[in-house]
Coordinates of C-alpha atoms in Angstrom, one line a residue:
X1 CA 34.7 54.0 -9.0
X2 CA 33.8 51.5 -5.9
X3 CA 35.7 52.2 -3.2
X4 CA 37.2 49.1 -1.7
X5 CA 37.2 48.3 1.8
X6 CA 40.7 47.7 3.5
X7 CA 38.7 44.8 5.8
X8 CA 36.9 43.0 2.6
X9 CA 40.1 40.6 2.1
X10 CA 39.7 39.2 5.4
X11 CA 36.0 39.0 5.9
X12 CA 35.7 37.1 2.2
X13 CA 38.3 35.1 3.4
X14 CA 36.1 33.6 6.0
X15 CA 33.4 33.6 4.0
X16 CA 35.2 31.5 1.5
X17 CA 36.6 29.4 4.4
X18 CA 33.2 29.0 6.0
X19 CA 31.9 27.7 2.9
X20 CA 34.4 25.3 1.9
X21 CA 34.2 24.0 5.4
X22 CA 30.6 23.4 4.9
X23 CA 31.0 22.0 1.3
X24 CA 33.0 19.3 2.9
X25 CA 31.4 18.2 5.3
X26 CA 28.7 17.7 3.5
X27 CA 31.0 16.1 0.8
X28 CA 31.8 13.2 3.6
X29 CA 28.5 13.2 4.3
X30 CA 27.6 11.7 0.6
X31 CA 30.4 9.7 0.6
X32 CA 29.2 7.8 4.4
X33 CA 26.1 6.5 1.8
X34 CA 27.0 3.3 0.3
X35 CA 25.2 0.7 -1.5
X36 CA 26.6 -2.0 0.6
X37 CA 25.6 -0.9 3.8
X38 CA 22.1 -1.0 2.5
X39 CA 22.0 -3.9 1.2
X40 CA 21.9 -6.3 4.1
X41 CA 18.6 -4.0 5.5
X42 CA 17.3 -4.8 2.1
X43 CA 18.3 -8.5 2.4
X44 CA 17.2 -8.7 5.6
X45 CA 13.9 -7.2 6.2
X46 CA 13.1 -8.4 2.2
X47 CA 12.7 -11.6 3.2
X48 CA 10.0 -13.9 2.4
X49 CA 10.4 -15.1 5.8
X50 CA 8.5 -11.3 6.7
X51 CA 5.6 -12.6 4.6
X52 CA 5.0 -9.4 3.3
X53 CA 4.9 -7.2 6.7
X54 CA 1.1 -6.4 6.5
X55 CA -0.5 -4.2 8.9
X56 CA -0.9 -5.0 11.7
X57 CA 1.0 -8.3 11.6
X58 CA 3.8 -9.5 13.8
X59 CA 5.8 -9.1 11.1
X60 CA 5.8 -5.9 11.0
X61 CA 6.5 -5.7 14.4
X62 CA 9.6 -7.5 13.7
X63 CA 10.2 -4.8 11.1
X64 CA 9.7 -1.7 12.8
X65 CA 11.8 -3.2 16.3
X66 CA 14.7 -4.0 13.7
X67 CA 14.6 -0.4 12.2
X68 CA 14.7 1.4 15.8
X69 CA 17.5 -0.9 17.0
X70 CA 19.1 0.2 13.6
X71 CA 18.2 4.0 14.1
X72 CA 19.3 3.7 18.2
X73 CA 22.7 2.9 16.7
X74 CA 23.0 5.1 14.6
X75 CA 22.8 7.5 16.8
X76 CA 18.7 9.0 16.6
X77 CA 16.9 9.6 19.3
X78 CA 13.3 8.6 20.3
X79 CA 10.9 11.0 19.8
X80 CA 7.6 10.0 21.3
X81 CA 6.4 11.3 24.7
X82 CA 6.5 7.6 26.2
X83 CA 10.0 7.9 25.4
X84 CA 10.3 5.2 23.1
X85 CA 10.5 4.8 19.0
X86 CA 7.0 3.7 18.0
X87 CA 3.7 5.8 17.9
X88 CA 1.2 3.3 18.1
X89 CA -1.8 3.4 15.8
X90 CA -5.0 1.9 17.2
X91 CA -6.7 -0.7 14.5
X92 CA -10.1 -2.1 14.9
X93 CA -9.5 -6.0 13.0
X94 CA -12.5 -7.7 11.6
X95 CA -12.2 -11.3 10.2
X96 CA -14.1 -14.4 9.1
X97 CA -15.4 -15.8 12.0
X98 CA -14.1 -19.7 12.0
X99 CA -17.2 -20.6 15.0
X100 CA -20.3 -19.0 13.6
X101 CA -20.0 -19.0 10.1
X102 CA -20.6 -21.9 8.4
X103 CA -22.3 -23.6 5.1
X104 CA -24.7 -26.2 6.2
X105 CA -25.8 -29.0 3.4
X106 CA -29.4 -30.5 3.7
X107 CA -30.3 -33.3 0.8
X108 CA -31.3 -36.3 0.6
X109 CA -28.0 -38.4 2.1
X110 CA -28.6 -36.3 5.1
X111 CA -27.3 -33.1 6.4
X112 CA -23.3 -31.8 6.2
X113 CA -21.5 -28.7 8.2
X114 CA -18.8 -26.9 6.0
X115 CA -16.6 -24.8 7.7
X116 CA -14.7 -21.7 6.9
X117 CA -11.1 -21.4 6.8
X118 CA -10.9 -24.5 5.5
X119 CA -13.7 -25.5 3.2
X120 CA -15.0 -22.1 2.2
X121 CA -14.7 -18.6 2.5
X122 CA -17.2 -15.0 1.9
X123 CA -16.9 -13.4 -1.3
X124 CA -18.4 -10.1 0.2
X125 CA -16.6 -7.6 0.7
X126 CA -18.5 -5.9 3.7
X127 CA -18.5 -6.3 7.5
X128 CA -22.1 -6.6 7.6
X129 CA -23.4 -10.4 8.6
X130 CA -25.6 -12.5 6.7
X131 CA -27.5 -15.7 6.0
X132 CA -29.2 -17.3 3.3
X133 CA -31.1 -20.5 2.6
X134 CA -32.2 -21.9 -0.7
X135 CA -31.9 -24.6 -3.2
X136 CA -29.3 -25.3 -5.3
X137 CA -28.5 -25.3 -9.2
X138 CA -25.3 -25.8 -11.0
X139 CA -25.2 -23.4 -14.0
X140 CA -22.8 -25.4 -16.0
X141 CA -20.3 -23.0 -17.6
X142 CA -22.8 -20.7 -18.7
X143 CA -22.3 -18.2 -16.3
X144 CA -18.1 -18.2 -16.1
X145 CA -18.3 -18.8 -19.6
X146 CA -18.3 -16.4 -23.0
X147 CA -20.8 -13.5 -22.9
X148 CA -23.1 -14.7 -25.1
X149 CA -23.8 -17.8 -22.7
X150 CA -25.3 -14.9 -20.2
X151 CA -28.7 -15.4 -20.7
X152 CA -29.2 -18.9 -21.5
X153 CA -28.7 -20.0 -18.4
X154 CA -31.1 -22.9 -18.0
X155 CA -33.4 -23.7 -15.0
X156 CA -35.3 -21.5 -13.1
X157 CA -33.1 -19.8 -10.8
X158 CA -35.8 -18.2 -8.1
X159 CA -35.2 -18.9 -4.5
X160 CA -31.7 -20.8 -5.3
X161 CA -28.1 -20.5 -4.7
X162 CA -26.2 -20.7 -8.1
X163 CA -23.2 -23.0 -7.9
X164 CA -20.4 -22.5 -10.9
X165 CA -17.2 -23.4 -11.7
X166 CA -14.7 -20.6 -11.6
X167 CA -12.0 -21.3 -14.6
X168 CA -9.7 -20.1 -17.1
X169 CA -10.1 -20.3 -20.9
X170 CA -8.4 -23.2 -23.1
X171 CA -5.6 -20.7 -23.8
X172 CA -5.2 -20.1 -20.1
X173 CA -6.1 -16.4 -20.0
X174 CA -8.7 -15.5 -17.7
X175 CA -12.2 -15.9 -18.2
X176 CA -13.8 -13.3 -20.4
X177 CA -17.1 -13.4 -19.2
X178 CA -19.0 -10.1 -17.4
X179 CA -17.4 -8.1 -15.2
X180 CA -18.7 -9.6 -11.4
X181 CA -21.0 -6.5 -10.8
X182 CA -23.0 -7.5 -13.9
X183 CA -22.8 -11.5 -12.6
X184 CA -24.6 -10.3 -9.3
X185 CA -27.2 -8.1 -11.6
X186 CA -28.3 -10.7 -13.8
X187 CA -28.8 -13.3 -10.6
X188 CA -30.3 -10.5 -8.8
X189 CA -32.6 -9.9 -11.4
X190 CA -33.0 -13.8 -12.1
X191 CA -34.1 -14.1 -8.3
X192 CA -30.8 -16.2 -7.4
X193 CA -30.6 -16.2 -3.2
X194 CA -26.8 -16.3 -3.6
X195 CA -24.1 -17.5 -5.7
X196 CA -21.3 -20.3 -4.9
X197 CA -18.2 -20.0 -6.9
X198 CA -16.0 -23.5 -6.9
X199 CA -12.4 -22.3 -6.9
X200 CA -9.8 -22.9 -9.9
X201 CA -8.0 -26.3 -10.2
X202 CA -4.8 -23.6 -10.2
X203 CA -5.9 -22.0 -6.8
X204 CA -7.1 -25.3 -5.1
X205 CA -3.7 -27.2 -5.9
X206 CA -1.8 -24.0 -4.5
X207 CA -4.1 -24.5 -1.4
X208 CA -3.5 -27.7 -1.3
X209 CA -0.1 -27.8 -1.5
X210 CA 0.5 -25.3 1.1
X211 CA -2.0 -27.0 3.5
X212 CA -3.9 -24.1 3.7
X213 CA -7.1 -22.8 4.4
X214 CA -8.8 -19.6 2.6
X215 CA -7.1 -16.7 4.0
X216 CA -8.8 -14.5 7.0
X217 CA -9.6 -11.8 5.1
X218 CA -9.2 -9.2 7.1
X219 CA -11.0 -5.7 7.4
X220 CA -9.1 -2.8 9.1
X221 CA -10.6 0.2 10.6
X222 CA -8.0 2.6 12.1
X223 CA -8.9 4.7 14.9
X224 CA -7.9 8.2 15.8
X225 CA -6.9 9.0 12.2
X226 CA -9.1 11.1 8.9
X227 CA -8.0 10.2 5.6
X228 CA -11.2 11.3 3.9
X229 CA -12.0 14.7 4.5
X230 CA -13.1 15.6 1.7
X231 CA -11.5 12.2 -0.5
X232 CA -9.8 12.8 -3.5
X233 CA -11.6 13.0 -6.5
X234 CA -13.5 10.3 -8.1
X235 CA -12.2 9.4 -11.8
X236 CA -13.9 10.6 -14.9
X237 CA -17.6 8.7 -15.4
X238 CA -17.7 7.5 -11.6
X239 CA -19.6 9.4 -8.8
X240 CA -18.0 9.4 -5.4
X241 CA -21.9 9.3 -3.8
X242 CA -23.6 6.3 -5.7
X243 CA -25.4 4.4 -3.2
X244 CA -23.8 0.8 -3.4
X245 CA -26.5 -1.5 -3.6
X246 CA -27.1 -3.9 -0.4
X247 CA -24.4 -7.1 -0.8
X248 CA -25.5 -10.4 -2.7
X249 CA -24.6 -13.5 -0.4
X250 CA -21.6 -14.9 -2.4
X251 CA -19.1 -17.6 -1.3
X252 CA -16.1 -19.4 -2.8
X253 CA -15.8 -23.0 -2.0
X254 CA -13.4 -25.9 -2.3
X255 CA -13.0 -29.0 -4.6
X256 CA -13.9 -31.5 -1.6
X257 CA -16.6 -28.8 -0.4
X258 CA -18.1 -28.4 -3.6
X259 CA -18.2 -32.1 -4.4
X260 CA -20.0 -33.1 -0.9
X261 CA -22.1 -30.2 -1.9
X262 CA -23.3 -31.8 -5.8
X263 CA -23.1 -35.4 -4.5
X264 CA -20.2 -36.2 -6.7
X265 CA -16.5 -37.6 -6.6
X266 CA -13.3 -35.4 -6.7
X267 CA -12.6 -37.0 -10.1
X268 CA -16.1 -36.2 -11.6
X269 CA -15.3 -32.9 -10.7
X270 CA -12.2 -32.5 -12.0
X271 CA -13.7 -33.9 -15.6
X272 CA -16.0 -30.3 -15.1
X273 CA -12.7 -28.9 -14.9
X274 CA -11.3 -29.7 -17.5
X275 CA -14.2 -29.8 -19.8
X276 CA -14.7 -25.8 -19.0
X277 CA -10.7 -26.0 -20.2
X278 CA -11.4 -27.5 -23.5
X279 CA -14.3 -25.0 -23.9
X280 CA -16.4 -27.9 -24.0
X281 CA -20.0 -26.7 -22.3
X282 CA -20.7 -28.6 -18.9
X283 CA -24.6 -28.9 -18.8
X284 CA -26.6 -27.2 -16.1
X285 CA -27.9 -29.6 -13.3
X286 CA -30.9 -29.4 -10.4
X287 CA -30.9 -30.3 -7.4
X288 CA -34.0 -31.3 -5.8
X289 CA -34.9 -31.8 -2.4
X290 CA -31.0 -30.2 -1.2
X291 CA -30.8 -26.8 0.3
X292 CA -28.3 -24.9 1.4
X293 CA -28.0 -22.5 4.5
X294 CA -24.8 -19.9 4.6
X295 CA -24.4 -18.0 7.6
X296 CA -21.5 -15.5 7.4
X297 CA -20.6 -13.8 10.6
X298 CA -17.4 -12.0 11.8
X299 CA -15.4 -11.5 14.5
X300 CA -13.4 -7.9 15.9
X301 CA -10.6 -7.3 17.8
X302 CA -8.2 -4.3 18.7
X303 CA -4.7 -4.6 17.6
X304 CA -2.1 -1.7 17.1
X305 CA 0.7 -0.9 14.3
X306 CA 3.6 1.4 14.8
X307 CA 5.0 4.2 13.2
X308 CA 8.9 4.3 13.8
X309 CA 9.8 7.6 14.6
X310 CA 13.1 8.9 15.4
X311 CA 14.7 12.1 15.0
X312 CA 18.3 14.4 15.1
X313 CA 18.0 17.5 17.2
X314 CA 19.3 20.6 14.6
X315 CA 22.4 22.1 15.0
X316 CA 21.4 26.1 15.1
X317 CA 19.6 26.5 18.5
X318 CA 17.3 28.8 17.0
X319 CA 16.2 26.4 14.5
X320 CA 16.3 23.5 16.0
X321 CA 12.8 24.0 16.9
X322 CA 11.6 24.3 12.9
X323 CA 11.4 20.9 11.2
X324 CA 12.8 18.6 8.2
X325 CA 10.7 14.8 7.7
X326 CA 12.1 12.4 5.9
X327 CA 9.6 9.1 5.6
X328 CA 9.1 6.2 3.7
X329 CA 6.5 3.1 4.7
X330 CA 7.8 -0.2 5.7
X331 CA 4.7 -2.5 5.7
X332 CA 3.7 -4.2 2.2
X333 CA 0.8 -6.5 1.4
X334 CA -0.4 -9.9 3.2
X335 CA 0.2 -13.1 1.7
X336 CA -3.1 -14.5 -0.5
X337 CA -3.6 -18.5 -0.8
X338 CA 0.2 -19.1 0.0
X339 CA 2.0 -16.6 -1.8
X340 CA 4.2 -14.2 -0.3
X341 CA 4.9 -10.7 -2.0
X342 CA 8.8 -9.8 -0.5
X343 CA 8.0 -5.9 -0.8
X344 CA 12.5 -5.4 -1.4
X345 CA 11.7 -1.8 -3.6
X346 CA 8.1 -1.5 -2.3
X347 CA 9.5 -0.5 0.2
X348 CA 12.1 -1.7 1.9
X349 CA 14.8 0.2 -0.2
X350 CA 12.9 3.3 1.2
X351 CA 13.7 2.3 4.8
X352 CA 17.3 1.6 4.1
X353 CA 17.6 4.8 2.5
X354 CA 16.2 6.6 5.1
X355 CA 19.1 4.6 7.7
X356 CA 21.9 5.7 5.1
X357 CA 20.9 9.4 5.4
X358 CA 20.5 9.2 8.9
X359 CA 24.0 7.6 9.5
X360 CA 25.2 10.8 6.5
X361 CA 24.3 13.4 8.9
X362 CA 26.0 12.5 12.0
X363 CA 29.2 13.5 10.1
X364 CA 27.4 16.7 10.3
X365 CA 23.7 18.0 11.6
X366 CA 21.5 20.1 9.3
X367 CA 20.6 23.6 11.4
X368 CA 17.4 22.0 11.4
X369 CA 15.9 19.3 13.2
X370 CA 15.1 16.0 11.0
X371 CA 12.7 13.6 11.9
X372 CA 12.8 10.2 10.5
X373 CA 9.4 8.8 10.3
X374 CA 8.9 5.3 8.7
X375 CA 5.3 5.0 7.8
X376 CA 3.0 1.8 8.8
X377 CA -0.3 0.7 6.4
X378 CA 0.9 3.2 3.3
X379 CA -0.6 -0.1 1.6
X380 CA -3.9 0.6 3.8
X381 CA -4.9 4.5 2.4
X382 CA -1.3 6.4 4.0
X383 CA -2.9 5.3 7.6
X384 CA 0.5 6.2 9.0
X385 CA 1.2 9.0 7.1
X386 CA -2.3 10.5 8.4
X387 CA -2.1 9.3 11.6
X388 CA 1.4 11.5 12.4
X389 CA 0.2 14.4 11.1
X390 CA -2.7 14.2 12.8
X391 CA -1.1 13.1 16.2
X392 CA 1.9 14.9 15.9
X393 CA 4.9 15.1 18.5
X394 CA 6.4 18.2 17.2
X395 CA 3.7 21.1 15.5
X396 CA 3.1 20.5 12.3
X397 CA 3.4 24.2 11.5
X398 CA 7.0 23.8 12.4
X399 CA 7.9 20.8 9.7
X400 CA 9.3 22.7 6.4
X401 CA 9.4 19.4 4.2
X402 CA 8.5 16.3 3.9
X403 CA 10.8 14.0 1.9
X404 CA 9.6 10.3 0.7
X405 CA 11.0 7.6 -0.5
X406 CA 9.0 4.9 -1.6
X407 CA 10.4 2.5 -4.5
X408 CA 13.9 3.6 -5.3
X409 CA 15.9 0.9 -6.5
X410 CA 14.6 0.2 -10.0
X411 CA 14.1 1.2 -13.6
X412 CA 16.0 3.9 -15.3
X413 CA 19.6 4.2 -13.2
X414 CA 20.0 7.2 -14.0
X415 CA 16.9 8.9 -13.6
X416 CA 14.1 9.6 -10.7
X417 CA 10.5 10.5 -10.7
X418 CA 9.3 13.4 -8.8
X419 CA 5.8 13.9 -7.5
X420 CA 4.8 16.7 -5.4
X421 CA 8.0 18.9 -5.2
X422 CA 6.4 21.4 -7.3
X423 CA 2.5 22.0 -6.2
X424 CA 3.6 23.7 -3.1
X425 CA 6.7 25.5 -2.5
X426 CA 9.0 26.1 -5.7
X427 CA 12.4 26.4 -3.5
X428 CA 11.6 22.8 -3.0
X429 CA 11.7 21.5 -6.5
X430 CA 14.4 24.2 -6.9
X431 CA 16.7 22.4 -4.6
X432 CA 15.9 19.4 -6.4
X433 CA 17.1 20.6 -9.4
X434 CA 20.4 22.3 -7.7
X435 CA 21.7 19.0 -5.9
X436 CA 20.6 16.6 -9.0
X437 CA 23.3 18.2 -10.8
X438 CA 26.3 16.7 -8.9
X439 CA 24.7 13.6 -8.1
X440 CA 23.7 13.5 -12.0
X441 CA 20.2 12.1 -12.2
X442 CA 18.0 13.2 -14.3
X443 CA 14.3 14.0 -12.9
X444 CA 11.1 13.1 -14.3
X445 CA 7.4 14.9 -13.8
X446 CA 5.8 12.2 -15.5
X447 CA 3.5 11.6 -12.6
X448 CA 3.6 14.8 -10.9
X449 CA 0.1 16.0 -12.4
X450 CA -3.2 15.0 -10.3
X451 CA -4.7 13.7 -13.9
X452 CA -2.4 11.7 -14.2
X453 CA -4.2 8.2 -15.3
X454 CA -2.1 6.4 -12.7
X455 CA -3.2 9.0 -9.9
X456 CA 0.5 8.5 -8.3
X457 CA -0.1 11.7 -6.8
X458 CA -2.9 10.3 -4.1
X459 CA -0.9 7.1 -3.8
X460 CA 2.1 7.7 -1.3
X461 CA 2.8 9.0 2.4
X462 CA 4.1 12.8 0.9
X463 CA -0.2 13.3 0.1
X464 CA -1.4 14.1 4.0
X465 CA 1.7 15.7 4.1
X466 CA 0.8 18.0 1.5
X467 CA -2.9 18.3 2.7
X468 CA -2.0 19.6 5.4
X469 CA 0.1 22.7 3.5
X470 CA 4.0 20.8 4.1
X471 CA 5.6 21.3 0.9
X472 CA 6.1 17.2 0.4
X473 CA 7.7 15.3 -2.7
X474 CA 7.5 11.0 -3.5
X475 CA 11.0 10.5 -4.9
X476 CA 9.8 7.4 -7.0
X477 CA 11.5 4.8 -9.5
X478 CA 8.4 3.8 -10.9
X479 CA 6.7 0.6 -11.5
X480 CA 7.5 -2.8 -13.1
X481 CA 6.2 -5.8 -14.4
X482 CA 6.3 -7.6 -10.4
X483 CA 5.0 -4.1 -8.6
X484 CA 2.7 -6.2 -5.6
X485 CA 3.9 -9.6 -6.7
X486 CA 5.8 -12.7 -5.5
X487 CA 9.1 -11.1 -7.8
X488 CA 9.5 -8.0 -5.4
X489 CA 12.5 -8.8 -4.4
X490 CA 15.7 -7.9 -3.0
X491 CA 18.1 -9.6 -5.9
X492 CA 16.6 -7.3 -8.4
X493 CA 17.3 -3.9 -6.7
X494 CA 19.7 -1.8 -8.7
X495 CA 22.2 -0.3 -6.0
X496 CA 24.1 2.2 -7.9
X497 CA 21.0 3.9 -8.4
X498 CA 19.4 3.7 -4.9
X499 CA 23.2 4.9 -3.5
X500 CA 22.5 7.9 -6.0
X501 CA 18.8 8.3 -4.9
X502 CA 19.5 8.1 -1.4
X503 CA 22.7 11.1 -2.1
X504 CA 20.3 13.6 -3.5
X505 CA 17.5 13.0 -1.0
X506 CA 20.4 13.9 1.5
X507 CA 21.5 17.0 0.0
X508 CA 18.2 18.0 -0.3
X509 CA 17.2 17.5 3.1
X510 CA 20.7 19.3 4.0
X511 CA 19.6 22.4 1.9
X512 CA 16.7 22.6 3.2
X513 CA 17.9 21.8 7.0
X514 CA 20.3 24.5 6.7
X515 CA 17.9 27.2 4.7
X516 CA 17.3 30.4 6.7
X517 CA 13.5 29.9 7.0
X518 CA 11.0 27.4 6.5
X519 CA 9.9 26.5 2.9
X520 CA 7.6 29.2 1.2
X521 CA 4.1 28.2 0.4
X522 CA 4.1 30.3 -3.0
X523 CA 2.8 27.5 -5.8
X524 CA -1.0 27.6 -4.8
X525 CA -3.4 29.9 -4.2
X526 CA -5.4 28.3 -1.2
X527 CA -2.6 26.8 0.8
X528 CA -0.6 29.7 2.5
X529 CA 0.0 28.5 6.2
X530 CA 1.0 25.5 7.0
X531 CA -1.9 22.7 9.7
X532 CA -5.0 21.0 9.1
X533 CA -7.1 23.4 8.0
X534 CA -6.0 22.6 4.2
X535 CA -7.8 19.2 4.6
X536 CA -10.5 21.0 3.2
X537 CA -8.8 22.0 -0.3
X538 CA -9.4 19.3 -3.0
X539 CA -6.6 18.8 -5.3
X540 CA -8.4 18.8 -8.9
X541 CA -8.0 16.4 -12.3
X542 CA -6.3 19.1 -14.1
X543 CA -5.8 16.4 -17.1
X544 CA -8.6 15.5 -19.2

């Protein structure tokens, strides 16, 4: 028989007090995340006026200033030694240079300068300069045209630069010829200098109407930050140390370019056009006694991007000093020829997520401290993501978690992809699974699985969390039909489901605020402490 203790009625008393006072306030703190206070950050910062909030761009800048004035009022504090919000990211830019590269015309009606942004641009994808002379050919269709068209390209093609019309079939699809890398084999083994592709009627009437130019193309190289180290694993059937071969001088050009260039009008060119549409064959042509001279050079400047980071000291004095991150990215891609890709889930309904749970927990603080990091150029490798690892304000063996939201306010309402909760720490995925059940969403591993053909796991800012040994999870809607297009947008978010989204990522983060010590590392073998050191591991395929 137990004996009972005449003191247990009071002490479970407390207890039961204690707890109901904590249940509460964490009740109010759900109920403080509402779908409409999201929505005008979504609205706003979804814009196609943002065009896109590439990094670095002003735009972003705009971005990032607009979520620390949003954080500030909320009530987060700066975190960076400078004392401000942003931890700048050094980037090394590398465009098109507009002065010294050109394409220079020689024939018979005298000499003509082209000029990129506005008549041409590099189809190279490498910062290495170059220059080519040599005659010029048209192929006809032959080689944007069907497969079987490959080798009959007529003319001799040594010491020339191969001019073809780039096109669509009659029933509008795109072109099924060989892939490019075959295209540069063949001309490479036809002794081609270099090939000159004239744009689509579709692309030049965008251009056109925009009054644009080719876009800069830029080329990023951030500083201060390792994102290899080793890289993740190649996919089946490619090797991560093929030598690429050296580049073949290629350049797209424009309608009035490319019709200085043959000696025709706009309207005999458009005819070509149109014949290639019709799948009518447009006869190869010679040019004799006109050369051509590209010269492709670049120029590089130093810009910076920011991290936003801003955090809520803990509650518990002696934890204060341990770590919860909650992140999500808030750049997206850069327009191409005009259009503008909004970004609203990718990832702006991050960001407003992460300013709902901030504004949850000043009703009451986790025991932890939480640090809100909103990731630049996640569109660029997880630069950002790297980079505050790597430079980070607090020790990174300190930060339990890492919680990220990227694309949360689509698909399935009543369900959420997981990716990451459960490769590191299973009280992580466990907590998952304990708060899902009063916010009633279902949770999906779809994704979660390295070999997965998608690869999801690489492609979000909770990966250098987790290479670093913090337990880290992408809380995830999945993709749809206008992932990285011009129909990204705001109108189509589904706020019933981000408001639930954005509840269980706060409970979470509350559990594992208030837990009484850091995540365990108990899922895999090599990663027991937490810091840099598990750069080194390389997270297999497991799926064949």
């Amino acid at each position: 028989m137990i004996k009972r203790h005449p003191a247990w009625p009071s002490v479970l008393c407390v207890l039961v007090l204690g707890l109901a006072v904590e249940a509460g306030a964490q009740s109010k703190g759900v109920s403080v995340i509402r779908a409409a206070d999201m929505k005008p950050h979504m609205a706003f910062l979804g814009a196609k006026e943002f065009r896109g909030r590439s990094a670095p761009s002003a735009e972003l800048d705009i971005a990032a200033k607009y979520i620390a004035l949003e954080a500030a009022t909320i009530g987060l504090q700066p975190l960076m030694p400078d004392g401000s919000f942003f931890q700048q990211l050094p980037v090394e830019v590398t465009t098109l240079s507009a002065t010294r590269s050109h394409i220079r015309v020689s024939g018979p009606a005298g000499e003509l300068t082209l000029h990129f942004p506005q008549a041409f641009t590099s189809s190279v994808r490498t910062p290495a300069e170059w220059s080519a002379t040599g005659g010029l050919i048209f192929a006809g269709t032959a080689l944007s045209g069907a497969q079987p068209a490959w080798n009959d390209a007529e003319g001799d093609l040594r010491g020339k630069f191969v001019v073809v019309l780039e096109r669509p079939t009659a029933a509008g699809a795109a072109q099924a010829g060989s892939a490019p890398a075959a295209r540069t084999r063949l001309l490479r083994e036809k002794g081609a200098v270099g090939l000159v592709t004239v744009i689509s009627a579709e692309r030049e009437k965008a251009l056109a109407g925009n009054g644009l130019g080719f876009d800069l193309a830029e080329r990023l190289r951030f500083l201060d930050v390792d994102t290899v180290n080793p890289a993740p694993p190649s996919p089946p059937g490619e090797s991560a140390s093929a030598a690429a071969p050296a580049p073949f001088p290629m350049v797209e050009v424009r309608h009035a370019a490319a019709a200085a260039m043959l000696g025709m009008s706009l309207e005999e060119l458009t005819r070509w056009f149109d014949a290639g549409r019709r799948g009518q064959v447009v006869a190869p042509h010679v040019y004799p006694g006109t050369s051509l001279n590209v010269a492709v050079a670049f120029d590089q400047h130093r810009r910076t991007t920011p991290n936003v980071v801003a955090w809520l000291p803990g509650s518990d004095p002696r934890l204060r000093e341990e770590y919860v991150v909650i992140g999500s990215h808030h750049d997206h891609n850069p327009p191409r020829e005009g259009r503008v890709f909004p970004g609203a889930d990718d990832n702006i309904s991050g960001c407003a997520g992460m300013l709902a749970i901030a504004k949850a927990m000043m009703v009451e603080r986790p025991k932890r401290s939480v640090i809100f990091v909103w990731h630049t150029a996640e569109e660029r490798g997880l630069v950002g993501a790297y980079y505050f690892v790597q430079h980070s304000p607090v020790p990174v063996e300190k930060i339990s978690a890492n919680l990220n939201l990227d694309m949360i306010s689509r698909n399935d309402p009543n369900a959420i992809y997981l990716i990451g909760s459960n490769k590191l720490s299973s009280e992580l995925d466990a907590s998952f699974h304990e708060m899902s059940r009063g916010v009633k969403l279902t949770l999906d591993y779809k994704y979660e699985d390295p070999g997965e053909p998608n690869r999801f796991f690489f492609r979000s800012d909770q990966y250098p969390y987790i290479r670093y040994g913090i337990p880290g999870v992408w809380v995830f809607c999945g993709t749809t039909p206008d992932y990285h297009t011009e129909g990204d947008v705001e109108e189509k978010a589904d706020y019933g489901k981000m408001e639930k989204v954005v509840r269980l990522t706060y409970l979470v983060a509350m559990d594992v605020g208030n837990k009484s010590a850091p995540l365990k590392l108990d899922l895999h073998p090599e990663v027991k402490t937490r810091g840099a050191h598990n750069m080194k591991v390389v997270w297999q395929r497991p799926r064949q």
